[in-house]
């Protein structure tokens, strides 16, 4: 009981003097005509004001100034209806009290026809925006002018009409709020699904990179183990301590291989077949560019001479070029693509630049995590990757892959 009384008191305070509700965000049906909406609305309000003034002057024998003031007070709530609903109702209640000035007591309605429509419209629109305690007080206070000014023979009918409009407003408001809540929940769920999909895509890319790195590192570990085991046979004059040292190296290499295979078993999904083909490297980039040309991409390759990088760096460079060429063909159709590879003393520089597209790119569905995968590969080697639009309207991907003295 105390809780209900508190809600009723809070609803009355909010209705009479509380903060108003936020404006209604209306999406224009015809965006080009949206700038004309205030002008058209002002013309409509002016027309209703003039018509109401003429009606009051002719039927109630009012002076022109008095009729104009009452007409302005009648139309005033329409100006607040969407932006400040509580102020629209407050001004409507004031106009309902003063709009009966010099009316005929025998009339069914003590207000002008336009005033009656405005009262019902405000009650319906504002009632759909407010909470139920506010709506109950709104309906009760709107009935005060009815009980004061409407002839006794018509009070019951008009009261039922106002109560019916209030109930309809309550139904509309509850339906609109439930739809809004449901839409917000669906939007939140969709956003969470997109985030989860993005996380899953990044994790899958990391897992794929880890598998490829395993194959590269496992190859070198196998070579270490084999060379350490065969060293005593290739070098028969080795002293016994050296033979023991080579045996220890071979055993450590075998143990590391076993641990890596166990790790790969965790990373690889059940339906993923083991990788048996050799991993591509820097020497395979020309073939990759040639395949892109056959696919219709205007691609050129510029590789500077230098010391070949380790296989892990070559694999990362190959995958970065592969992803960048795929992105260029997908998002910049018809653009010229230039691939530059520079082996320096301590790192490998890879740069892929495409010019602006010659035609509009098609709509492509997908999460778009290619750049994230390229950045993961560079970060894994202690390097860095930048990707972004260029000054000529194209796109540039630049990576630095260290392989000497890198952590």
Coordinates of C-alpha atoms in Angstrom, one line a residue, residues 65-365:
X65 CA -8.0 40.1 -30.0
X66 CA -9.7 37.8 -27.5
X67 CA -10.5 35.2 -30.1
X68 CA -6.9 35.3 -31.4
X69 CA -5.5 34.8 -27.9
X70 CA -7.8 31.8 -27.2
X71 CA -6.9 30.3 -30.6
X72 CA -3.2 30.7 -30.0
X73 CA -3.6 29.0 -26.6
X74 CA -5.6 26.2 -28.2
X75 CA -2.9 25.5 -30.8
X76 CA 0.0 26.0 -28.5
X77 CA 0.2 22.3 -27.3
X78 CA 0.9 21.1 -30.8
X79 CA 4.2 22.9 -30.8
X80 CA 5.4 20.9 -27.8
X81 CA 3.8 17.5 -28.7
X82 CA 6.9 15.7 -29.9
X83 CA 9.7 17.7 -28.2
X84 CA 8.2 18.2 -24.7
X85 CA 5.2 16.0 -24.1
X86 CA 4.5 17.0 -20.5
X87 CA 4.6 20.7 -21.4
X88 CA 2.2 19.9 -24.3
X89 CA -0.3 18.4 -21.8
X90 CA 0.2 21.2 -19.3
X91 CA -0.5 23.9 -21.9
X92 CA -3.5 21.8 -23.2
X93 CA -5.0 21.7 -19.7
X94 CA -4.7 25.5 -19.4
X95 CA -6.3 26.0 -22.8
X96 CA -9.1 23.6 -21.8
X97 CA -9.8 25.7 -18.8
X98 CA -9.8 29.1 -20.6
X99 CA -11.0 27.9 -24.0
X100 CA -14.6 27.8 -22.8
X101 CA -14.8 31.5 -22.5
X102 CA -18.2 32.9 -23.5
X103 CA -19.4 29.5 -24.7
X104 CA -23.1 28.5 -24.9
X105 CA -24.1 26.4 -21.8
X106 CA -26.4 24.4 -24.1
X107 CA -23.6 23.2 -26.4
X108 CA -22.5 19.6 -26.2
X109 CA -18.8 20.7 -26.3
X110 CA -17.8 23.9 -24.6
X111 CA -14.7 24.0 -26.9
X112 CA -14.2 24.7 -30.6
X113 CA -14.1 21.6 -32.9
X114 CA -10.3 22.1 -33.4
X115 CA -9.8 22.4 -29.7
X116 CA -11.6 19.1 -29.1
X117 CA -9.4 17.3 -31.6
X118 CA -6.3 18.8 -30.1
X119 CA -7.3 17.7 -26.6
X120 CA -7.9 14.1 -27.7
X121 CA -4.7 14.1 -29.8
X122 CA -2.5 15.4 -26.9
X123 CA -4.1 12.9 -24.5
X124 CA -3.5 10.1 -26.9
X125 CA 0.1 11.0 -28.0
X126 CA 1.4 12.1 -24.6
X127 CA -0.4 9.2 -22.8
X128 CA 1.5 6.7 -25.0
X129 CA 4.8 8.3 -23.8
X130 CA 4.4 8.3 -20.0
X131 CA 4.4 5.7 -17.3
X132 CA 1.1 4.3 -15.9
X133 CA 1.1 6.4 -12.7
X134 CA 1.6 9.6 -14.7
X135 CA -1.0 8.5 -17.2
X136 CA -3.6 7.9 -14.5
X137 CA -3.1 11.4 -13.1
X138 CA -3.2 12.8 -16.6
X139 CA -6.6 11.2 -17.3
X140 CA -8.0 12.4 -14.0
X141 CA -6.9 16.0 -14.3
X142 CA -8.0 16.2 -17.9
X143 CA -11.5 15.3 -16.7
X144 CA -11.6 18.4 -14.4
X145 CA -12.6 20.8 -17.2
X146 CA -15.2 18.3 -18.4
X147 CA -16.8 18.1 -15.0
X148 CA -16.8 21.9 -14.7
X149 CA -17.8 23.2 -18.1
X150 CA -19.7 20.3 -19.9
X151 CA -23.5 20.3 -19.4
X152 CA -24.6 17.6 -16.9
X153 CA -26.5 15.7 -19.6
X154 CA -23.3 15.2 -21.6
X155 CA -20.7 14.7 -18.8
X156 CA -21.0 10.9 -18.7
X157 CA -20.5 10.4 -22.5
X158 CA -17.5 12.8 -22.8
X159 CA -16.0 11.2 -19.6
X160 CA -16.3 7.8 -21.1
X161 CA -14.7 9.1 -24.4
X162 CA -11.7 10.6 -22.5
X163 CA -11.3 7.5 -20.4
X164 CA -11.4 5.3 -23.5
X165 CA -8.7 7.5 -25.2
X166 CA -6.6 7.2 -22.0
X167 CA -6.9 3.4 -22.1
X168 CA -6.0 3.3 -25.8
X169 CA -3.0 5.5 -25.1
X170 CA -1.9 3.0 -22.3
X171 CA -2.1 0.0 -24.6
X172 CA -0.2 1.8 -27.4
X173 CA 2.5 3.0 -24.9
X174 CA 3.0 -0.5 -23.4
X175 CA 3.2 -2.0 -26.9
X176 CA 5.7 0.6 -28.1
X177 CA 7.9 0.2 -24.9
X178 CA 7.9 -3.6 -25.3
X179 CA 8.9 -3.3 -28.9
X180 CA 11.6 -0.8 -28.0
X181 CA 12.9 -3.1 -25.3
X182 CA 12.9 -6.1 -27.6
X183 CA 14.7 -4.1 -30.3
X184 CA 17.4 -3.0 -27.8
X185 CA 17.8 -6.6 -26.6
X186 CA 18.1 -7.9 -30.2
X187 CA 20.6 -5.2 -31.1
X188 CA 22.7 -6.0 -28.0
X189 CA 22.5 -9.7 -28.8
X190 CA 23.6 -9.0 -32.4
X191 CA 26.5 -6.9 -31.2
X192 CA 27.6 -9.6 -28.8
X193 CA 27.4 -12.2 -31.6
X194 CA 29.5 -10.0 -33.8
X195 CA 32.1 -9.6 -31.1
X196 CA 32.1 -13.3 -30.4
X197 CA 32.5 -14.0 -34.1
X198 CA 35.4 -11.5 -34.3
X199 CA 37.1 -13.1 -31.3
X200 CA 36.6 -16.6 -32.8
X201 CA 38.1 -15.5 -36.1
X202 CA 41.2 -14.0 -34.5
X203 CA 41.7 -17.1 -32.3
X204 CA 41.4 -19.3 -35.4
X205 CA 43.9 -17.2 -37.2
X206 CA 46.3 -17.4 -34.3
X207 CA 45.8 -21.2 -34.1
X208 CA 46.6 -21.5 -37.9
X209 CA 49.7 -19.3 -37.4
X210 CA 50.8 -21.5 -34.5
X211 CA 50.4 -24.7 -36.7
X212 CA 52.5 -23.2 -39.5
X213 CA 55.2 -22.1 -37.0
X214 CA 55.2 -25.6 -35.6
X215 CA 55.9 -27.0 -39.0
X216 CA 58.8 -24.6 -39.6
X217 CA 60.4 -25.0 -36.2
X218 CA 59.8 -28.8 -36.2
X219 CA 61.8 -29.0 -39.4
X220 CA 64.8 -27.3 -37.9
X221 CA 64.6 -29.3 -34.7
X222 CA 64.5 -32.5 -36.7
X223 CA 67.6 -31.4 -38.6
X224 CA 69.3 -30.7 -35.3
X225 CA 68.4 -34.1 -33.9
X226 CA 69.5 -35.9 -37.1
X227 CA 72.8 -34.1 -37.4
X228 CA 73.6 -34.5 -33.7
X229 CA 72.9 -38.3 -33.9
X230 CA 74.9 -38.8 -37.1
X231 CA 77.8 -36.6 -36.0
X232 CA 79.7 -39.5 -34.3
X233 CA 79.5 -41.5 -37.6
X234 CA 80.5 -38.6 -39.8
X235 CA 83.3 -37.6 -37.5
X236 CA 84.9 -40.8 -36.2
X237 CA 87.8 -39.1 -34.4
X238 CA 85.5 -37.3 -31.9
X239 CA 86.5 -37.6 -28.3
X240 CA 84.1 -39.3 -25.9
X241 CA 82.9 -36.1 -24.2
X242 CA 82.0 -34.6 -27.6
X243 CA 80.1 -37.8 -28.5
X244 CA 78.2 -37.5 -25.2
X245 CA 77.5 -33.8 -25.9
X246 CA 76.1 -34.6 -29.3
X247 CA 73.9 -37.4 -27.8
X248 CA 72.6 -34.9 -25.2
X249 CA 71.8 -32.4 -28.0
X250 CA 70.0 -35.1 -30.0
X251 CA 68.0 -36.2 -26.9
X252 CA 67.0 -32.6 -26.1
X253 CA 65.9 -32.0 -29.7
X254 CA 63.8 -35.2 -29.7
X255 CA 62.2 -34.2 -26.4
X256 CA 61.4 -30.7 -27.8
X257 CA 59.9 -32.4 -30.9
X258 CA 57.7 -34.6 -28.7
X259 CA 56.5 -31.6 -26.7
X260 CA 55.7 -29.6 -29.9
X261 CA 53.7 -32.5 -31.4
X262 CA 51.8 -32.7 -28.1
X263 CA 51.1 -29.0 -28.4
X264 CA 50.0 -29.3 -32.0
X265 CA 47.6 -32.0 -31.0
X266 CA 45.9 -29.5 -28.7
X267 CA 45.8 -26.8 -31.3
X268 CA 44.7 -28.8 -34.2
X269 CA 41.0 -29.6 -34.4
X270 CA 39.8 -33.2 -34.8
X271 CA 38.8 -32.7 -38.5
X272 CA 42.0 -30.9 -39.4
X273 CA 44.4 -33.1 -41.3
X274 CA 48.2 -32.9 -40.5
X275 CA 50.1 -30.5 -42.8
X276 CA 52.5 -32.7 -44.9
X277 CA 53.3 -30.2 -47.7
X278 CA 56.3 -27.9 -47.3
X279 CA 55.3 -24.4 -46.1
X280 CA 55.7 -21.6 -48.7
X281 CA 58.4 -19.0 -48.2
X282 CA 60.0 -15.9 -49.8
X283 CA 61.1 -17.8 -52.9
X284 CA 57.4 -18.6 -53.6
X285 CA 56.3 -15.0 -53.7
X286 CA 56.9 -14.5 -57.5
X287 CA 54.7 -17.5 -58.2
X288 CA 52.0 -15.9 -56.0
X289 CA 52.2 -12.6 -57.9
X290 CA 52.0 -14.5 -61.2
X291 CA 48.9 -16.3 -60.0
X292 CA 47.4 -12.9 -59.1
X293 CA 48.1 -11.6 -62.6
X294 CA 46.4 -14.6 -64.1
X295 CA 43.4 -13.8 -61.9
X296 CA 43.2 -10.3 -63.5
X297 CA 45.1 -8.3 -60.9
X298 CA 47.6 -5.8 -62.4
X299 CA 50.4 -6.8 -60.0
X300 CA 54.2 -6.1 -60.2
X301 CA 56.9 -7.5 -58.0
X302 CA 60.2 -5.8 -56.9
X303 CA 62.5 -8.0 -54.8
X304 CA 65.9 -6.6 -53.8
X305 CA 68.9 -9.0 -53.6
X306 CA 70.0 -9.8 -50.1
X307 CA 70.6 -12.6 -47.6
X308 CA 67.6 -15.0 -47.5
X309 CA 65.7 -14.7 -44.2
X310 CA 64.8 -17.6 -42.0
X311 CA 61.9 -19.8 -43.0
X312 CA 59.6 -18.4 -40.3
X313 CA 60.2 -14.9 -41.6
X314 CA 59.8 -16.0 -45.2
X315 CA 56.5 -17.8 -44.3
X316 CA 55.2 -14.7 -42.6
X317 CA 56.2 -12.5 -45.6
X318 CA 54.5 -14.9 -48.0
X319 CA 51.2 -14.9 -46.0
X320 CA 51.2 -11.1 -45.7
X321 CA 51.7 -10.7 -49.5
X322 CA 49.0 -13.3 -50.1
X323 CA 46.4 -11.6 -47.9
X324 CA 47.3 -8.2 -49.2
X325 CA 46.8 -9.3 -52.8
X326 CA 43.5 -10.9 -51.9
X327 CA 42.3 -7.7 -50.2
X328 CA 43.4 -5.6 -53.2
X329 CA 41.5 -7.7 -55.6
X330 CA 38.4 -7.8 -53.4
X331 CA 38.2 -4.2 -52.3
X332 CA 40.0 -2.3 -55.1
X333 CA 39.0 -3.9 -58.4
X334 CA 41.1 -2.8 -61.4
X335 CA 43.8 -1.1 -59.2
X336 CA 47.4 -1.5 -59.9
X337 CA 49.3 -3.4 -57.1
X338 CA 53.0 -3.2 -56.4
X339 CA 54.8 -5.6 -54.1
X340 CA 58.2 -4.5 -52.8
X341 CA 60.4 -6.8 -50.7
X342 CA 63.7 -5.6 -49.2
X343 CA 66.0 -7.9 -47.2
X344 CA 68.0 -5.7 -44.9
X345 CA 70.8 -6.7 -42.4
X346 CA 68.6 -7.4 -39.5
X347 CA 65.0 -7.4 -40.8
X348 CA 62.9 -7.9 -43.9
X349 CA 60.8 -5.1 -45.3
X350 CA 57.5 -6.0 -47.1
X351 CA 55.4 -3.3 -48.7
X352 CA 52.2 -3.8 -50.8
X353 CA 50.5 -0.8 -52.3
X354 CA 47.5 -0.6 -54.5
X355 CA 46.1 2.5 -56.2
X356 CA 42.5 3.6 -56.2
X357 CA 40.0 1.2 -57.7
X358 CA 38.7 1.8 -61.2
X359 CA 35.2 0.4 -60.4
X360 CA 33.0 0.2 -57.3
X361 CA 34.0 -2.8 -55.2
X362 CA 31.2 -5.4 -54.8
X363 CA 29.5 -6.0 -51.5
X364 CA 31.5 -8.7 -49.7
X365 CA 30.2 -10.5 -46.6

